[in-house]
Each structure stands twice: as C-alpha cells, then as structure tokens.
Short mmCIF file of C-alpha atoms in Angstrom, two decimals:
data_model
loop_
_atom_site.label_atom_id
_atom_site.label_comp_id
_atom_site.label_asym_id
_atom_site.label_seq_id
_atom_site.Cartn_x
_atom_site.Cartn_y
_atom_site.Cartn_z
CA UNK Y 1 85.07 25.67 68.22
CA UNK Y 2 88.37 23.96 68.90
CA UNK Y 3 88.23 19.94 68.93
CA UNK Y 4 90.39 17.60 68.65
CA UNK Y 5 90.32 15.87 64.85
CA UNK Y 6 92.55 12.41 63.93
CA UNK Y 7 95.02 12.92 61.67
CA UNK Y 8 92.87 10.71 58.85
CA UNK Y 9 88.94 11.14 58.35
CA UNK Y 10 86.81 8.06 57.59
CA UNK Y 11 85.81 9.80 54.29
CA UNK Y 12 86.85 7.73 51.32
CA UNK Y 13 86.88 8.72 47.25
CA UNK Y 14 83.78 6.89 46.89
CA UNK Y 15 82.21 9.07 48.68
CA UNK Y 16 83.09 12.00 47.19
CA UNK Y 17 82.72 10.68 43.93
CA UNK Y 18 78.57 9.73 44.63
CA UNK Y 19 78.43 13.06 46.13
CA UNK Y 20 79.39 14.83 42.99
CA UNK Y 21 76.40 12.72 41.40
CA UNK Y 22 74.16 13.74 43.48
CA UNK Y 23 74.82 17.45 43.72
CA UNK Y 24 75.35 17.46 39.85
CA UNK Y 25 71.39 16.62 39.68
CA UNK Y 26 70.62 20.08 40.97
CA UNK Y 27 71.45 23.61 40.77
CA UNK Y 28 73.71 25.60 38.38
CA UNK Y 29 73.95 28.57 40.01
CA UNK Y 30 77.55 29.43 40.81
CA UNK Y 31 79.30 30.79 43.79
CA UNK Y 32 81.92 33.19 44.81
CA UNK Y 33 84.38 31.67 42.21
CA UNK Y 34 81.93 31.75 39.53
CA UNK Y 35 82.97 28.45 38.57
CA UNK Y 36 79.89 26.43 36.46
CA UNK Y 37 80.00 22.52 36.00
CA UNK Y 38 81.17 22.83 32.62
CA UNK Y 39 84.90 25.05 34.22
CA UNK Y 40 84.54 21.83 37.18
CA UNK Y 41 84.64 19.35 34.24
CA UNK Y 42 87.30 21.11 32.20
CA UNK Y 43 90.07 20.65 34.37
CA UNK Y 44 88.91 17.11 35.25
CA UNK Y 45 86.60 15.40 37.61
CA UNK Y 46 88.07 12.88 38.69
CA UNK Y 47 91.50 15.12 39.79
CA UNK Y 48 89.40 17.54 41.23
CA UNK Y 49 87.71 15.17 43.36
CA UNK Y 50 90.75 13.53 44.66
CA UNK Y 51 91.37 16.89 45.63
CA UNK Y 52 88.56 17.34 47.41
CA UNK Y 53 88.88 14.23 48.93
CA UNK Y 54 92.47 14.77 50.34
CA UNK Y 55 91.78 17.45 52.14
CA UNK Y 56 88.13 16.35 53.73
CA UNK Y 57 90.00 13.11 55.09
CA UNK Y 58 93.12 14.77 56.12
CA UNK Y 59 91.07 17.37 58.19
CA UNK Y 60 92.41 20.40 56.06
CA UNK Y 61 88.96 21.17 54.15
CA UNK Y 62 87.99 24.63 55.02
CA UNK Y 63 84.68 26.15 52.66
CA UNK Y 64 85.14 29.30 51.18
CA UNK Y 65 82.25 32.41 51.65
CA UNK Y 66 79.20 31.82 50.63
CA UNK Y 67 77.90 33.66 47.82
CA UNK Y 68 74.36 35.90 48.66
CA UNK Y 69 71.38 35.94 46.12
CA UNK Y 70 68.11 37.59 47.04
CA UNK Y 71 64.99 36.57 45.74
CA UNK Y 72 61.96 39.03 45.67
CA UNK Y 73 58.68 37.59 47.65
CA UNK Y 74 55.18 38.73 47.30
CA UNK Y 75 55.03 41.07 49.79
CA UNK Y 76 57.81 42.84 48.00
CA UNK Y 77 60.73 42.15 50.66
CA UNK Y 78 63.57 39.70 50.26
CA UNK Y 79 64.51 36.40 50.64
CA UNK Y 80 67.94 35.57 50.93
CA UNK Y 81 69.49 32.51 49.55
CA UNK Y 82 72.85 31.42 49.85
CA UNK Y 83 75.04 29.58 47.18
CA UNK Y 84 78.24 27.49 47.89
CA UNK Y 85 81.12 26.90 45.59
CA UNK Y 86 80.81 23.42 43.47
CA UNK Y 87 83.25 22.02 45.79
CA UNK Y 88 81.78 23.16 48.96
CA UNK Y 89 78.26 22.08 47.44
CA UNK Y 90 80.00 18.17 47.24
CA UNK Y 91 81.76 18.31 50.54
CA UNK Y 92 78.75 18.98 52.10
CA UNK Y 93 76.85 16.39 50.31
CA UNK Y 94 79.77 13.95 51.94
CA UNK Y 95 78.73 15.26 55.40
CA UNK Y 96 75.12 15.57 54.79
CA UNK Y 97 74.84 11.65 53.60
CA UNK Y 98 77.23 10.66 56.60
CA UNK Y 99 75.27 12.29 59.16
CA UNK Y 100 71.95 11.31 57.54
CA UNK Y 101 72.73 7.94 57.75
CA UNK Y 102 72.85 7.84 61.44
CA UNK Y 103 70.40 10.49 62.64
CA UNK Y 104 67.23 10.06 60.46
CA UNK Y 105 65.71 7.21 61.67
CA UNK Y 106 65.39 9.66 65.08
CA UNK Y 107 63.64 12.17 63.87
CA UNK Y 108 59.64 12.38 63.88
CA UNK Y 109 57.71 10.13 61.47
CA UNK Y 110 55.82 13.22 60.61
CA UNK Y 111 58.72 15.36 59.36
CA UNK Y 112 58.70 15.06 55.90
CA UNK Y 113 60.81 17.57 54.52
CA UNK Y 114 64.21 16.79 52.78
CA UNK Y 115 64.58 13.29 54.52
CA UNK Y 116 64.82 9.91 52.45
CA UNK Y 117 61.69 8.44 51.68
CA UNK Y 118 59.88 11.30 52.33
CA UNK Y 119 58.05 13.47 50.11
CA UNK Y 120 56.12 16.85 50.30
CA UNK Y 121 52.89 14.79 48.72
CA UNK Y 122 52.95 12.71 51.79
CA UNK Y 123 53.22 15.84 53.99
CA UNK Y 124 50.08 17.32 52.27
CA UNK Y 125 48.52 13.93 52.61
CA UNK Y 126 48.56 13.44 56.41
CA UNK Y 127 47.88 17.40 56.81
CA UNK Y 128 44.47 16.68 54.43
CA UNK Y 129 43.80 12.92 57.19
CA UNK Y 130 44.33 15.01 60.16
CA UNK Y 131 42.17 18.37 58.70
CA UNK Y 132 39.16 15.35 58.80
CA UNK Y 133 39.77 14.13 61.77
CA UNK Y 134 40.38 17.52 63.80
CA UNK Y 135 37.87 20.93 63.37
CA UNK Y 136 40.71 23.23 64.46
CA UNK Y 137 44.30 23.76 62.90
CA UNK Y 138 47.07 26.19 63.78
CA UNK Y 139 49.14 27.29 60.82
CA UNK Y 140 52.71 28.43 62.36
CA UNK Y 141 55.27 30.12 60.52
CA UNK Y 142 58.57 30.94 62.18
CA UNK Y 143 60.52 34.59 61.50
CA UNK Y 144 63.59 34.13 59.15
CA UNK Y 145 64.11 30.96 60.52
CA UNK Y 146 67.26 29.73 58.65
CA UNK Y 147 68.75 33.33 59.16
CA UNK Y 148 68.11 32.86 63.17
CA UNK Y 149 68.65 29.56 64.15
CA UNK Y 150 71.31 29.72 66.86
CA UNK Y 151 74.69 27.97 65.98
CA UNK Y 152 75.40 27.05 69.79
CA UNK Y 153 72.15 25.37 70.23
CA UNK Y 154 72.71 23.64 66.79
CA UNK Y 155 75.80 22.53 67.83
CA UNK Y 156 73.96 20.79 70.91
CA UNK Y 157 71.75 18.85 68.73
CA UNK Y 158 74.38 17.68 66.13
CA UNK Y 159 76.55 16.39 69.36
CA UNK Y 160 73.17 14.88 70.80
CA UNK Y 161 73.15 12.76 67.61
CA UNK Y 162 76.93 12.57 66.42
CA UNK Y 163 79.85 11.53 68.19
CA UNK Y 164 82.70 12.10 65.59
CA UNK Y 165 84.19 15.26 66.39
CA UNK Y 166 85.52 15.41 62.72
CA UNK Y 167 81.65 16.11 61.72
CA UNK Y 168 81.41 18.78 64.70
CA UNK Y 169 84.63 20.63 63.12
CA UNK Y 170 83.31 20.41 59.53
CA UNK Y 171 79.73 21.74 60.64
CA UNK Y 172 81.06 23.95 62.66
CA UNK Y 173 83.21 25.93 59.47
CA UNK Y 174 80.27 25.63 56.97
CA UNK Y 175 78.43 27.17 59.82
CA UNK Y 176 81.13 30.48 60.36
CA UNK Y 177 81.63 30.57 56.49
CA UNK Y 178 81.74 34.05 55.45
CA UNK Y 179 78.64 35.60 53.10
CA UNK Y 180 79.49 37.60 50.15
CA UNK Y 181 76.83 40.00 48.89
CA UNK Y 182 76.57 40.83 45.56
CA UNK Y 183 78.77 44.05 46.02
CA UNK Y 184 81.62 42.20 46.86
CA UNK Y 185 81.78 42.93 50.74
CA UNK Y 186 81.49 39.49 53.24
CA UNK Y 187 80.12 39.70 56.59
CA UNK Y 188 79.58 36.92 59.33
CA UNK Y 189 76.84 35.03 60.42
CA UNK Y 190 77.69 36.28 64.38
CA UNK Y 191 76.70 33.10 65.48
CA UNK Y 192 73.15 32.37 64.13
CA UNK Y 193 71.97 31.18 60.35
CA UNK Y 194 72.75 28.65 57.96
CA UNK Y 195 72.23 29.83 54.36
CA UNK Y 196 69.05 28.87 52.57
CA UNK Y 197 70.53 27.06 49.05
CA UNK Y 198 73.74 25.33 51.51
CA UNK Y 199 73.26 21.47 50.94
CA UNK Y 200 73.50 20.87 54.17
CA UNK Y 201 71.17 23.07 55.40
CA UNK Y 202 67.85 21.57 55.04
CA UNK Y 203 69.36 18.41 57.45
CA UNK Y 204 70.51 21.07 60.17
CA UNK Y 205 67.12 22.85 59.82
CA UNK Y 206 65.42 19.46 60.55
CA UNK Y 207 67.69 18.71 63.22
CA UNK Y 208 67.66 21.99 64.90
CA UNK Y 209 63.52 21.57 64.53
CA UNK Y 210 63.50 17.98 66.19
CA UNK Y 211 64.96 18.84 69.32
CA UNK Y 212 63.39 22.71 69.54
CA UNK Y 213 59.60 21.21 68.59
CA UNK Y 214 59.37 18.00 67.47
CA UNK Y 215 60.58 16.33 70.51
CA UNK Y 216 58.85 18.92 72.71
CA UNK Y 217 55.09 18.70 71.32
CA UNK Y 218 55.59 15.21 71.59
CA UNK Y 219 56.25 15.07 75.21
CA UNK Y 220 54.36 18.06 76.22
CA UNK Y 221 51.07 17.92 73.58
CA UNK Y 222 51.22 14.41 72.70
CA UNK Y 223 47.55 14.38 71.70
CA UNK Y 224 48.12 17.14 68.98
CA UNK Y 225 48.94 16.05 65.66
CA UNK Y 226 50.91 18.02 63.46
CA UNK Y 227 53.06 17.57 59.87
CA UNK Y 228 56.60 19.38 59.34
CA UNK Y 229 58.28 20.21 56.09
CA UNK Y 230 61.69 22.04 57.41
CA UNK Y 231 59.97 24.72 58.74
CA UNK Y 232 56.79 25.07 57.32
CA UNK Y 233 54.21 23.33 60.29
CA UNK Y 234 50.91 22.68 60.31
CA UNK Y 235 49.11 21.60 64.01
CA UNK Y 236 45.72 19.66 64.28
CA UNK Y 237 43.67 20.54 67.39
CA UNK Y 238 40.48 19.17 68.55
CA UNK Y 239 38.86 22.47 70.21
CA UNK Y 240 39.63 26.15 69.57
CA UNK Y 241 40.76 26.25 73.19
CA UNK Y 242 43.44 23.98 72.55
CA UNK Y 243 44.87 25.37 69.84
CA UNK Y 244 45.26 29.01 71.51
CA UNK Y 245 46.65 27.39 74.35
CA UNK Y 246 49.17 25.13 71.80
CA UNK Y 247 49.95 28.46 69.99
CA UNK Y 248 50.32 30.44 73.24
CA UNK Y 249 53.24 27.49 74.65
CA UNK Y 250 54.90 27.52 70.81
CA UNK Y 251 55.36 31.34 71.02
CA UNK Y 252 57.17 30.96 74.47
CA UNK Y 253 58.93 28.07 73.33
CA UNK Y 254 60.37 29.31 70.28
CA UNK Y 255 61.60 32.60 72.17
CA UNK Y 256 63.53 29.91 74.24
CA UNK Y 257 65.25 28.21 71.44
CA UNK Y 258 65.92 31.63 70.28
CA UNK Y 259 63.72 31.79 67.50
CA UNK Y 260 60.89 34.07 67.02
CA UNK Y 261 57.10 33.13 66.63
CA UNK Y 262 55.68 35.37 63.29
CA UNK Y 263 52.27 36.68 64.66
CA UNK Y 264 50.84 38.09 61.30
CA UNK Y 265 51.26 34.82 59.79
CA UNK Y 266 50.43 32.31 62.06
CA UNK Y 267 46.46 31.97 62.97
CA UNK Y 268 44.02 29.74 64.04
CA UNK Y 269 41.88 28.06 61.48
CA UNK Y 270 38.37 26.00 61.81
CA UNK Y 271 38.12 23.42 58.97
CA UNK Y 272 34.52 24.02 58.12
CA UNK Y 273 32.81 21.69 56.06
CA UNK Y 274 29.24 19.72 56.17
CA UNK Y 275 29.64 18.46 59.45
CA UNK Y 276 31.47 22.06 61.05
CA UNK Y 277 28.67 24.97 60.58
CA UNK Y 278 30.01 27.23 63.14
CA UNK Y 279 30.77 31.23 61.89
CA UNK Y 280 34.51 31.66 62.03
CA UNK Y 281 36.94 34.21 60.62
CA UNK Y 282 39.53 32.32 59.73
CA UNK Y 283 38.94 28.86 56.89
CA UNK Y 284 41.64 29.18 55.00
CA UNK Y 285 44.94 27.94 54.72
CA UNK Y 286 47.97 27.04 53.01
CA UNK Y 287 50.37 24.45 53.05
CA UNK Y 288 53.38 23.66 50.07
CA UNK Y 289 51.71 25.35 47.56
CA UNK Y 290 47.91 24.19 48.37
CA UNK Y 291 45.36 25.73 49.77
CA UNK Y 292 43.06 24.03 52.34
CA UNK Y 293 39.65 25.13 52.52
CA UNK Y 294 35.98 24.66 52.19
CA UNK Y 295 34.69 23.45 48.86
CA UNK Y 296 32.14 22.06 47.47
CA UNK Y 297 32.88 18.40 46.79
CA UNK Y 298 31.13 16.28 44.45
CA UNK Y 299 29.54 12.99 46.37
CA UNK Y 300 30.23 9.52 45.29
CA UNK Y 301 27.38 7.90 46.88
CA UNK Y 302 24.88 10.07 45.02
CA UNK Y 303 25.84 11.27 41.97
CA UNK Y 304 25.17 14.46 40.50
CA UNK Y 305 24.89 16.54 44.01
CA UNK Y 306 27.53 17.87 46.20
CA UNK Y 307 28.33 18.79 49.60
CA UNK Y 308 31.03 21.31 51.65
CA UNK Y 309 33.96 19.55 52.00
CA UNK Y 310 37.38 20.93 53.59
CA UNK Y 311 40.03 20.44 50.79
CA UNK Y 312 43.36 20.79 49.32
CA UNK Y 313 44.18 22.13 45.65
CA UNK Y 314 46.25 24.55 44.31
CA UNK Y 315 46.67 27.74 45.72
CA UNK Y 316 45.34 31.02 43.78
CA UNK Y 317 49.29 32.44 44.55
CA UNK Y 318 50.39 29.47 42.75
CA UNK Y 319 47.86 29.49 40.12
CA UNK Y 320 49.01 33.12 39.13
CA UNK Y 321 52.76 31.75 38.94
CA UNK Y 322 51.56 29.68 36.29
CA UNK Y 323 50.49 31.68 33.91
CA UNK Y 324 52.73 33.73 34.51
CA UNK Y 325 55.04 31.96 33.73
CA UNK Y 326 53.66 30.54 30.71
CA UNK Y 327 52.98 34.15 29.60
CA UNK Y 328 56.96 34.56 29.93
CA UNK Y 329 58.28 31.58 28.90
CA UNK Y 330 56.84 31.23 25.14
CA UNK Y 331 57.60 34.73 22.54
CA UNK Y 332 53.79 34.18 21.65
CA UNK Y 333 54.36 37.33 19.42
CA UNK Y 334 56.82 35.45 17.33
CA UNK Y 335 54.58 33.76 14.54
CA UNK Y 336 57.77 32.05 12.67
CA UNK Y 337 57.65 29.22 15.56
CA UNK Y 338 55.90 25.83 14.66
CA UNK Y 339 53.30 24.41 17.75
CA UNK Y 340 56.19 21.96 18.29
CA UNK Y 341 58.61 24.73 19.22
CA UNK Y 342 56.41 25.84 22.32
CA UNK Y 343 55.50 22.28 23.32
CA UNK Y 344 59.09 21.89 23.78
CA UNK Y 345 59.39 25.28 25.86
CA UNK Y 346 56.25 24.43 28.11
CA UNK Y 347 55.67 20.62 28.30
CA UNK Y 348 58.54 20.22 31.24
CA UNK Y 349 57.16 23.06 33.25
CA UNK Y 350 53.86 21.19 32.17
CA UNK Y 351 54.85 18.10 33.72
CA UNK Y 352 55.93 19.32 37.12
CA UNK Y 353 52.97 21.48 37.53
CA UNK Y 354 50.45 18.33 36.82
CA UNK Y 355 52.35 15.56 38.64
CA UNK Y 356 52.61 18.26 41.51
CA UNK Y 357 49.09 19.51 42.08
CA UNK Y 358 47.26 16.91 40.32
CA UNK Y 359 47.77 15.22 43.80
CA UNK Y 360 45.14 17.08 45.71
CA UNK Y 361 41.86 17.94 43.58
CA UNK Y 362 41.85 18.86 39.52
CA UNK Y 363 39.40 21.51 39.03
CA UNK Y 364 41.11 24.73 40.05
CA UNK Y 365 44.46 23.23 38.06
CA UNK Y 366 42.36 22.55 35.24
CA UNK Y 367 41.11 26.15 35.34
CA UNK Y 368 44.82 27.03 34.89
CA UNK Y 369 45.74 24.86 31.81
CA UNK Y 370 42.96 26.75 30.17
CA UNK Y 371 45.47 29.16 30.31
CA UNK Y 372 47.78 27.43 28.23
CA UNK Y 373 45.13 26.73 25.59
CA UNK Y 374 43.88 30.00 25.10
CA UNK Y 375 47.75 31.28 24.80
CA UNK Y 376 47.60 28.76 21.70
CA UNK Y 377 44.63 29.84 20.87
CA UNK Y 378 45.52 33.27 20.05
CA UNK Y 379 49.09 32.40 19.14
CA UNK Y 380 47.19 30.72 16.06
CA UNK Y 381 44.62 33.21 15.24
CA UNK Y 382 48.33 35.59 15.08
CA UNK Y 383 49.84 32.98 13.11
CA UNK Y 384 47.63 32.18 10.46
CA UNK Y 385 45.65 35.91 10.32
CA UNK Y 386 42.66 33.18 11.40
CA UNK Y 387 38.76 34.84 13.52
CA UNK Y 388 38.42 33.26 16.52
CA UNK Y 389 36.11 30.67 15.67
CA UNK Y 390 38.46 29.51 12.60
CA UNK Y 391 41.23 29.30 15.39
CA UNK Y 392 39.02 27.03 17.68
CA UNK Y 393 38.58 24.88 14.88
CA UNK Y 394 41.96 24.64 13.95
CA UNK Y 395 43.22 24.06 17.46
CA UNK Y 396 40.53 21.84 18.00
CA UNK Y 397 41.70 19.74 15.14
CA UNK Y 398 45.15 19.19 16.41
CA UNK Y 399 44.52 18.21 19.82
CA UNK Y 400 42.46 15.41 17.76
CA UNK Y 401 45.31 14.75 15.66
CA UNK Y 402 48.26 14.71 18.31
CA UNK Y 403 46.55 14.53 21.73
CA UNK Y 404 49.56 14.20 23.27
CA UNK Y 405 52.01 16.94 21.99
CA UNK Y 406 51.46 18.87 25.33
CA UNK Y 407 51.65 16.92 28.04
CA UNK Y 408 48.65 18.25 29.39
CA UNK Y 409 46.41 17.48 27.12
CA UNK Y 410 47.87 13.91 27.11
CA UNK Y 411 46.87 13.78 31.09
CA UNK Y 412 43.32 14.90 30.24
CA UNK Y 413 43.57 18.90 30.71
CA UNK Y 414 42.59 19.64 27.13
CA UNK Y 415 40.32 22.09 26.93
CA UNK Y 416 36.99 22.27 25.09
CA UNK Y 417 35.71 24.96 22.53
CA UNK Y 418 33.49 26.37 25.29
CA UNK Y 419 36.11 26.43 28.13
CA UNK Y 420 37.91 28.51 25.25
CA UNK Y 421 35.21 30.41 24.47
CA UNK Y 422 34.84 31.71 27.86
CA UNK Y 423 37.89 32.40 29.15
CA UNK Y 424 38.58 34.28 25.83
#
C-alpha cells in the first residue's frame, strides 16, 4: 500500500506516554527481542518513549515480526497467538485509542467485545433476555477467523471509517509484519490475518465484523437479534425455519467476505424450558465460558418447588479448568506450608473465577469450590497425620475463626462437613 503520509503525524508524547500505561496493565510475554518490562525500564521510559514517539509522528515507525506462540486447545490442535515487541505493543495502543475514538460509536450496540463500556457480562446478559424471548438460537462460529480475515477488505472498512491516510499506512505495516515461529524462520501473512495477542487486533476484528455481519443482518434480518463478542456470535430466532434459513444466508455470506462458515460447530439450538416441550436434538450451548441450557430453576413465587428453566452458568469445560488448575497451582504434597501460604497462591485466581461466573447462576460454581475445600481438606489430614473426621473438624474450625482467608469462603462458597463428606 503506497499513500501519501505528511511529513509530521498528529501523534503527540502524551499519547505515547498513556499508551505505555495502558499496555503495561497486561501481558508479559515478550516478543522477538525478548525484551521484558523490567530491560524496557532499565534503559529508561521516558527516553524510550520519546523514541517511540519520534518516529510514529515523523512517519518512520515500522513494527518488527511478530513473535508466534501456540496454545494447545481441547481438541488437541493449535491455536496460534501472536506477540508484538513492547514497543510495537504501545504504538499500537496509540493507533488503537486514535481510531477508537472515532469509529466506536458506529458499530452495533450489541457488539460487546473489546469496546469501551462494554463488557463480556453484558454480552451474556442480553444473550440470557433474548434466549427468553426467542425458542430458537443459532450458535455460529467462524474458521480461524483472525488467521483469515482478508487484509484488502479490512483495508475497505478502516477507509470507510478513517480518513487519515497516516492510520491506513500504520495499519497497513502491522498488518504485513512478518511472523516468527519459534524455530527462528518468519513467514508472511500473504495478505490475510491479524495475529491473535496484537493490541490492535481485537478493534480490526470488530471492524472487519461490522461491515461483513453486523451491518448486513441488520439490513437484511432486522427482526433477528443477536450478541457479538469479536467473533464469538450468538443469533435469536423465533421459528426453527428461520434460523436454517439465517444460517443458510450467513454461510454464503461469510464465503463472500472471504471467511469460512465452521459447520461442526455451528448448530441450531431450541431453548427448551417450561413453556418449550417440543423433542429436539440440540439444547445446549455455550457462550464466554457459560453454558446455556435447561435447568431446573427454583421458583420465587412458590417456594420450595421448581420448574425447567433455560439458563446460563458455568460451563463443565470451564469447571474442569478449575480444578485443574487449583490441583496445579498449590504443592499440596508440601506439608511445611502454613494455610496462609495457599490462600495467597489461590485467592486471586479465586477472585476472578467468582466475580466471573457468579454472574449467571451459583450452584454448578459452588460445586467447584468444593473442590478447593476438599484440596484443604486433605492437605490437613497430610499435614497434621489427622482421620478424616479430625480434619473436618479442624477445617471446620478455621473457616469459623477466619471466614474470610479465602476469598471464597468470604463470598459465601464455604463448604459444609457434608458437602465434604461427599465429594471425599
């Protein structure tokens, strides 16, 4: 892409500077350079961002590759993640707030993911209003899409919505950036992808994603509702009709925009529940961690009975990621720790977890901190050579004495000597 770029960009050190900030907050992973935030620091922030700085408003800023990572998924393939130098990681923070300045009050009101005041809890939210108000959803995933989204059609949408031609070139390089796998060897994108981990990415994906569906459900299905986190999307049909004819038209219309529609994970779902009795296949499914289905619901009106509702709580993947990781993040063979030492290894991951999924329905995440207690549980009996019941006791007494040295007994996930009991 050859444009024409002023010999001074509207990019001042201010900008830089809050960009550092902000990427700061997040990952440590390094890229090609292998440079951490602690080597950034070292030879001094503030020089190295005037560097930065010079050469993003003189035009001269040009990324380096793109450092590959790939992270094993559940079905035992690959996902591949991409991970830009500290100083690419700010300069496209300077882009990225630029360009979401101007363009996200266009996009769809029910795109939720990685925009300003916009949060994956409201995404599950609306997906739980519209799963009430519609029997039939169509859960659509998309093939690779951040490895296949095409770079000429991207470059459409960013002019659709930008006019500065100093964005275009900038975009346009993080875009062709070279990807280095772990071997050492770079290849190029040929012209489609934008790596998964880029800061920049997740606003391209939802720009890309406005023009290729957003915009075109709403003029061609504006009766169907649907909810969009990047590129996990969710539709709400009122017949089963209408959503095979809605996922026929996405399949075509993703082959258009060059994308590809993935048939063994997209379906057609029927939200059963009290009022829905029909005999379907398909009741299940998931959405940012939590898994929609029918449950049985305890009323309000009349306590003390219950009837099939079609809910949201944590998915059983997500539940097993749990305790796994509480299995693996604790040495519960090392008795020489104090209870204190593994509060302080757990309560963080704690925290996320309930602040997360508490959202949507406790019973299933309760299930899981039992987990946690019966890890305790025989971490003590190891500890002080104690019989089980002498260990329920004794952890029974300290959740009395400090109910809130893990956070999830301070949020009311303690578990009871029978929970115990059982799941022992």
């Amino acid at each position: 892409m050859d444009v024409h770029v002023p010999r001074t960009v509207p990019i001042t050190y201010e900008m830089v500077a809050k960009a550092y900030q902000t990427v700061k907050q997040g990952g440590k992973a390094s890229g090609i350079d292998h440079e951490s935030w602690q080597d950034f620091a070292l030879k001094g922030v503030e020089k190295q961002l005037y560097v930065i700085w010079n050469r993003l408003a003189s035009g001269s800023y040009h990324p380096q590759a793109v450092r590959e990572v790939e992270i094993p998924k559940k079905d035992g393939k690959f996902r591949k993640l991409g991970i830009p130098t500290i100083r690419d990681r700010i300069a496209q923070e300077v882009i990225k707030t630029y360009m979401e300045q101007r363009i996200d009050r266009h996009f769809h009101e029910n795109s939720y993911g990685y925009r300003p005041m916009k949060s994956s809890h409201e995404a599950v939210e609306q997906v739980s209003k519209n799963c009430i108000e519609s029997d039939w959803v169509v859960d659509l995933d998309i093939s690779n899409f951040f490895g296949e989204l095409d770079h000429s059609l991207l470059q459409k949408a960013v002019e659709a919505m930008i006019t500065e031609k100093w964005v275009m070139m900038y975009v346009d390089r993080w875009l062709k950036a070279k990807i280095q796998r772990a071997d050492g060897t770079q290849y190029s994108t040929e012209g489609k992808g934008t790596p998964q981990g880029g800061v920049i990415s997740p606003l391209l994906a939802n720009l890309y994603l406005h023009f290729s569906l957003d915009e075109w459900l709403r003029q061609n299905y504006p009766t169907v509702k649907f909810v969009r986190y990047a590129d996990d999307i969710v539709l709400n049909c009122k017949s089963e009709a209408e959503a095979e004819a809605v996922l026929t038209a996405i399949k075509q219309r993703l082959s258009e925009v060059k994308l590809r529609l993935n048939e063994a994970k997209s379906k057609i779902v029927y939200c059963k529940d009290y009022r829905r009795k029909g005999n379907h296949k398909q009741v299940q499914f998931g959405f940012l961690g939590f898994s929609f289905q029918p449950r049985a619901v305890q009323s309000r009106l009349q306590p003390g009975t219950s009837f099939t509702g079609f809910t949201a709580e944590i998915s059983v993947e997500n539940q097993k990621k749990i305790r796994d990781t509480v299995r693996t993040s604790v040495n519960w063979c090392d008795t020489t720790m104090e209870l204190a030492d593994i509060a302080v290894s757990l309560n963080s991951k704690l925290r996320g977890w309930i602040n997360y999924f508490g959202l949507r329905g406790k019973r299933h995440l309760r299930n899981t901190m039992i987990y946690v207690d019966v890890r305790l549980l025989k971490w003590l009996q190891r500890k002080h050579a104690q019989g089980l019941r002498a260990a329920l006791r004794h952890l029974a007494a300290i959740q009395k004495a400090q109910p809130k040295l893990f956070y999830h007994w301070e949020k009311g996930y303690c578990s009871n000597v029978k929970e115990m009991t059982r799941a022992v």
